[in-house]
Short mmCIF file of C-alpha atoms in Angstrom, two decimals:
data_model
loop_
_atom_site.label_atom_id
_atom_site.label_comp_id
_atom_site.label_asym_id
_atom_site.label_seq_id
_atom_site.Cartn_x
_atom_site.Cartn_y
_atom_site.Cartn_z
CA UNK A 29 -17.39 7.92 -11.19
CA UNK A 30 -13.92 8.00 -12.53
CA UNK A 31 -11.16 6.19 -14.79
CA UNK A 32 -7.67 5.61 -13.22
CA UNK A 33 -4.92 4.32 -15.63
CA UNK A 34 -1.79 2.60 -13.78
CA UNK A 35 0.16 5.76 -15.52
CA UNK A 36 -2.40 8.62 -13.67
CA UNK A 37 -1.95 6.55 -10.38
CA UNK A 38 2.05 6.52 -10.44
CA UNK A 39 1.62 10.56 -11.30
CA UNK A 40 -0.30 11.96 -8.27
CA UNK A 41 0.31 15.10 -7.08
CA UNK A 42 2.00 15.47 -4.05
CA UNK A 43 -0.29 16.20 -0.66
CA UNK A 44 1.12 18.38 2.03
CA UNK A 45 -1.08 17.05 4.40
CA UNK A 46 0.18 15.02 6.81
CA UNK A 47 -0.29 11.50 7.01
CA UNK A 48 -0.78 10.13 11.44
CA UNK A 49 -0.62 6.41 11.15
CA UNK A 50 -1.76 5.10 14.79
CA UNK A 51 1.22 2.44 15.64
CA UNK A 52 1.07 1.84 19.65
CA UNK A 53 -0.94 -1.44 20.21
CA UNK A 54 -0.50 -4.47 22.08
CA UNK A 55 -1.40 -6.82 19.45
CA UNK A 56 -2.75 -8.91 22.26
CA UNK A 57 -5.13 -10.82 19.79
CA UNK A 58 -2.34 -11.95 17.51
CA UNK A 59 0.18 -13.48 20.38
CA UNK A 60 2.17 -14.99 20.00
CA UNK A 61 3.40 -13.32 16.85
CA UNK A 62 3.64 -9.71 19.17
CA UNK A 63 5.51 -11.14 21.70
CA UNK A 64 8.73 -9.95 19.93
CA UNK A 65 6.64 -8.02 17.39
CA UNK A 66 4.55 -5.06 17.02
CA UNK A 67 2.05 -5.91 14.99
CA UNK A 68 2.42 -3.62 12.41
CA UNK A 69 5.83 -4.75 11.36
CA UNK A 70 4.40 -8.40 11.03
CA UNK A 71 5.33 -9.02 7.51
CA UNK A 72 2.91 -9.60 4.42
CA UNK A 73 4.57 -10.56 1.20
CA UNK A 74 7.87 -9.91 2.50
CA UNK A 75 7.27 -6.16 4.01
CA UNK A 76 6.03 -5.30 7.38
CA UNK A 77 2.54 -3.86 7.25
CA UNK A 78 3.28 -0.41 8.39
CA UNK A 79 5.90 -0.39 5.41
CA UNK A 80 2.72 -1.34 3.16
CA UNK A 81 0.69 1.33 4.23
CA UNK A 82 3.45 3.81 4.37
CA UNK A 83 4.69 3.02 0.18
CA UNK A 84 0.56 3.07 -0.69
CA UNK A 85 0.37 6.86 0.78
CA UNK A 86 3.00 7.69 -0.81
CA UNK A 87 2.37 6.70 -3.86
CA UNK A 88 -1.00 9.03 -3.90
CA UNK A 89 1.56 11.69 -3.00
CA UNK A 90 2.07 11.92 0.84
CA UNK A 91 5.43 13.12 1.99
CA UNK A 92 4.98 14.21 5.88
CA UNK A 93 4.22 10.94 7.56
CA UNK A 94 3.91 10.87 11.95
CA UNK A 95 3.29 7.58 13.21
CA UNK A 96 2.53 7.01 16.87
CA UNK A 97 4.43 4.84 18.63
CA UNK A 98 4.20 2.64 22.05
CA UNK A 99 4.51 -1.14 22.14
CA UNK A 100 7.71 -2.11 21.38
CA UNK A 101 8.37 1.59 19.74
CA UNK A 102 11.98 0.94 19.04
CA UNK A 103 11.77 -1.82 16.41
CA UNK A 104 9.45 0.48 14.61
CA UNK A 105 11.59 3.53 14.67
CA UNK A 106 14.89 1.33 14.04
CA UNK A 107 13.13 0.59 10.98
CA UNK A 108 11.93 3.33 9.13
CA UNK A 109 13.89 6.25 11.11
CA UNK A 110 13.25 9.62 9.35
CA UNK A 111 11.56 7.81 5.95
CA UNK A 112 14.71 9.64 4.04
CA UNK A 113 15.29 5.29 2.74
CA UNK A 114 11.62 6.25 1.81
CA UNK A 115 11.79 9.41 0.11
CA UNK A 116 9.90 10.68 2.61
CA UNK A 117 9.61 12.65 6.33
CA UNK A 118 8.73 10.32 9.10
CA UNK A 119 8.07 11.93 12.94
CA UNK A 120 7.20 10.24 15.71
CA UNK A 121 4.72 10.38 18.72
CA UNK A 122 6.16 8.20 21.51
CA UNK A 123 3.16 7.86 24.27
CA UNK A 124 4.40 6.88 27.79
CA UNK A 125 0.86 4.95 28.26
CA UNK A 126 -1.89 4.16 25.61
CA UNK A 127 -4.28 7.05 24.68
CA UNK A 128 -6.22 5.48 22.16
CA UNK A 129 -6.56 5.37 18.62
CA UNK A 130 -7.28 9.20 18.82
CA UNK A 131 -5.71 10.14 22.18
CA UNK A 132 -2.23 10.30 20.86
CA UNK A 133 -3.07 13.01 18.59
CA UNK A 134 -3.10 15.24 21.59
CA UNK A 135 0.46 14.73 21.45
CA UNK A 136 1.37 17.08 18.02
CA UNK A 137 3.36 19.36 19.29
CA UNK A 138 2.49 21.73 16.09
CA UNK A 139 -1.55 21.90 15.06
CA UNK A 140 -1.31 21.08 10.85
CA UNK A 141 -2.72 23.77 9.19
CA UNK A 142 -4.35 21.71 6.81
CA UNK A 143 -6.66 18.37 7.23
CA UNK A 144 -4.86 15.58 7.82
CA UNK A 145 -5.23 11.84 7.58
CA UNK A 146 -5.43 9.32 10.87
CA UNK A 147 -4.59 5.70 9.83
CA UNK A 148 -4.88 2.57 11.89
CA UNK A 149 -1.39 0.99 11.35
CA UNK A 150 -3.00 -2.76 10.79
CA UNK A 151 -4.96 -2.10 7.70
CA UNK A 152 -3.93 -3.62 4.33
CA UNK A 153 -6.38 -2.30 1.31
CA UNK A 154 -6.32 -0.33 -1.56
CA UNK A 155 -8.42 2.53 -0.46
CA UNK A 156 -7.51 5.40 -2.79
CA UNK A 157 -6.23 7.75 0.22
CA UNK A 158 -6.38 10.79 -2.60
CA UNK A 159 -9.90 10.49 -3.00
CA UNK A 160 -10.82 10.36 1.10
CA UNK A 161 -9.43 13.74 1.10
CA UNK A 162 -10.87 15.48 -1.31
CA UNK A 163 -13.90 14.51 -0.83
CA UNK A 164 -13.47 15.52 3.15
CA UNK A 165 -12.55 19.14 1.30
CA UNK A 166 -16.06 19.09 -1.01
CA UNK A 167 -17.96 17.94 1.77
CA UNK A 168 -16.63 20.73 3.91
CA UNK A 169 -16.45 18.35 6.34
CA UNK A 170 -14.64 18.48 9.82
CA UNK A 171 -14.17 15.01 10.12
CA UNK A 172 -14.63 12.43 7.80
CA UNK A 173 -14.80 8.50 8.26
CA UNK A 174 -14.10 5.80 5.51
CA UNK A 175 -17.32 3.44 6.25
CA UNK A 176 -17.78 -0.01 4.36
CA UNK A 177 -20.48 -2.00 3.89
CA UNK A 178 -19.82 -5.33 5.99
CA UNK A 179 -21.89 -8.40 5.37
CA UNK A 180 -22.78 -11.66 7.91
CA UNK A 181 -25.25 -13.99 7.25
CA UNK A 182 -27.71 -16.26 9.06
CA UNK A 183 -26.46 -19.49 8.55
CA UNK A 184 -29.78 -20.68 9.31
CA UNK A 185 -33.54 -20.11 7.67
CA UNK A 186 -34.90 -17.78 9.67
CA UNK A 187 -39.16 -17.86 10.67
CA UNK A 188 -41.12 -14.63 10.77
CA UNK A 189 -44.28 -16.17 13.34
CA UNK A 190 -47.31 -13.40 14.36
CA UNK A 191 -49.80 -15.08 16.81
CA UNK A 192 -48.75 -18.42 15.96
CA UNK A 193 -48.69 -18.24 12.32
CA UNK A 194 -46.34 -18.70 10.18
CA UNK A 195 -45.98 -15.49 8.19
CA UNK A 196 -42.50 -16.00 5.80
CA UNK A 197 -39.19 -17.70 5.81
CA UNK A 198 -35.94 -16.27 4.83
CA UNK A 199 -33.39 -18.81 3.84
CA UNK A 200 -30.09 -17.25 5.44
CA UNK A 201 -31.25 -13.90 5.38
CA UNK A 202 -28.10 -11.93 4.88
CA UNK A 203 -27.91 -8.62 7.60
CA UNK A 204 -25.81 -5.17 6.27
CA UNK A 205 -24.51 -2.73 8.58
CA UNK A 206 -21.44 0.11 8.37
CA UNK A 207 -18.39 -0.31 9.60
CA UNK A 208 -15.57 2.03 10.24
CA UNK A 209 -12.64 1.20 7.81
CA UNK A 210 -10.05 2.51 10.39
CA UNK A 211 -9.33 5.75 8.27
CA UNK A 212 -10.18 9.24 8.97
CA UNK A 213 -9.87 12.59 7.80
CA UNK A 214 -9.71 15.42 10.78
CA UNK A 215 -9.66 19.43 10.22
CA UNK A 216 -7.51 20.73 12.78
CA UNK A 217 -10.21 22.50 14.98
CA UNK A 218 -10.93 18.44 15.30
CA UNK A 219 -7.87 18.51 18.33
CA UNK A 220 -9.64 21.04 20.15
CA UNK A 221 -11.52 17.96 21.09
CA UNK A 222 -9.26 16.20 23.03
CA UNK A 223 -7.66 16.72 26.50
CA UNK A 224 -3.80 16.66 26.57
CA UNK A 225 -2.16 13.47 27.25
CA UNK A 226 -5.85 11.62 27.95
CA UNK A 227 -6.78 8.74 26.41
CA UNK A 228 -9.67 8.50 23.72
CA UNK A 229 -10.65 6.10 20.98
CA UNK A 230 -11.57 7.36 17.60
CA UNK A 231 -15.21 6.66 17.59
CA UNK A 232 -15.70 8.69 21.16
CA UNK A 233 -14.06 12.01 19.27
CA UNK A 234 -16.55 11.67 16.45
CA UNK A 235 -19.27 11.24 18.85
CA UNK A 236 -17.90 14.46 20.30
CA UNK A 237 -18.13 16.16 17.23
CA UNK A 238 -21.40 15.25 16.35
CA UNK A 239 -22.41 16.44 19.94
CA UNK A 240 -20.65 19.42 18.81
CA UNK A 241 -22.69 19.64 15.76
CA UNK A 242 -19.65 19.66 13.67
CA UNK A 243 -19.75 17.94 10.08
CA UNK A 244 -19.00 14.67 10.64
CA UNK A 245 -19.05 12.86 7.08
CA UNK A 246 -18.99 9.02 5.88
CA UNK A 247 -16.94 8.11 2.90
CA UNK A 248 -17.63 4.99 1.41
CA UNK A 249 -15.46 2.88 0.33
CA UNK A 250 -15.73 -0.71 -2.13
CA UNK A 251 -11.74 -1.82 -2.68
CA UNK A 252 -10.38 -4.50 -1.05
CA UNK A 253 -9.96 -3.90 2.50
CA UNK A 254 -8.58 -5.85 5.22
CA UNK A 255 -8.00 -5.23 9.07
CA UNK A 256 -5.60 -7.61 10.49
CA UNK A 257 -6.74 -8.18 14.24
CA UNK A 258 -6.51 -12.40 14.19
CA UNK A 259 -4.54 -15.13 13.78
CA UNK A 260 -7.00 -15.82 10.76
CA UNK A 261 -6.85 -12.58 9.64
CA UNK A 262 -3.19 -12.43 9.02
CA UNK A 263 -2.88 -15.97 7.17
CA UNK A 264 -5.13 -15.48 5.01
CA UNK A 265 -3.51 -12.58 3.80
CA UNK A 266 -0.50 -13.64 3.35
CA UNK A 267 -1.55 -16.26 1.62
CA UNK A 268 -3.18 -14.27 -1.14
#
């Protein structure tokens, strides 16, 4: 499909579209560590997570970064202030309740004029976040999802019986199904879905724009990819 060298990847070319990274949750799964903390600064390999994803779009050439804020807003914005440390724009959406992993997007006071990225803030992969939006432009797509193949298997051999016979066993059949990846691409039309100020959750505005029969469009992704929701989830990758 394509060749990256390390030297074409440190060269992209810079994306005015503007990067929403969806900072605001409890983090009730990973108390203790949120008493104190939001869980995107929770640190991995010395940098908060939010830092992580932040330096990764920027490095495939995003500049205009608004991150949502809520829980515990302050050591976030203390933080990373207006990205200038970054070489980069930070704004800030400060909801006075939750609205969802979609519902603060209501907030932008300014529609972008061009499709923009929506990021959950507790992701750590290597999703090329270049590629997602081109291929949101080819597609001529009005919202796009990153989708992944996820993977769970039976630990157990499982018996296929029709009137009492045996008919095959499966030794740990292993079942596939899609899963969101937690990144989007929206046009801007996309915000006419939403009611000011009301919460909604990502997957109910794609539902609306399928009911809307809008292009709604899956982009696969295969590079590493994790979504830090659990105690598990965050040692083991931190201990990579």
């Amino acid at each position: 499909i394509g060749l990256y060298s390390r030297e074409s990847e440190s060269n992209q070319p810079v994306r005015n579209n503007l990067f929403v990274i969806m900072a605001g949750g409890f983090g009730k799964r990973l108390k203790p560590y949120t008493d104190e903390t939001p869980k995107p600064m929770l640190k991995v390999n010395g940098k908060p997570m939010l830092e992580h994803l932040i330096l990764s779009a920027k490095d495939f050439g995003y500049t205009k970064f608004v991150i949502a804020v809520h829980y515990l807003a302050e050591s976030i914005e203390s933080h990373f202030g207006n990205g200038s440390d970054l070489g980069i724009q930070i704004e800030y959406l400060r909801e006075s309740e939750p609205l969802g992993t979609a519902g603060a997007l209501s907030l932008l006071i300014t529609k972008p004029a061009l499709p923009f990225i929506v990021s959950n803030a507790d992701l750590v992969s290597s999703v090329h976040l270049g590629a997602i939006v081109d291929f949101h432009n080819e597609q001529q797509s009005d919202a796009t999802m990153a989708v992944q193949n996820f993977e769970l298997q039976n630990p157990f051999g499982v018996v296929e019986v029709s009137n009492g016979d045996i008919v095959s066993i499966i030794e740990k059949p292993v079942s596939v199904s899609k899963i969101s990846g937690g990144i989007y691409v929206l046009d801007p039309q996309m915000l006419d879905l939403l009611e000011p100020g009301k919460y909604c959750d990502m997957p109910e505005l794609f539902r609306r724009a399928i009911d809307a029969s809008m292009e709604v469009k899956a982009f696969m992704i295969h590079e590493e990819w994790a979504d830090i929701g659990r105690e598990s989830d965050l040692i083991k990758i931190q201990n990579k």
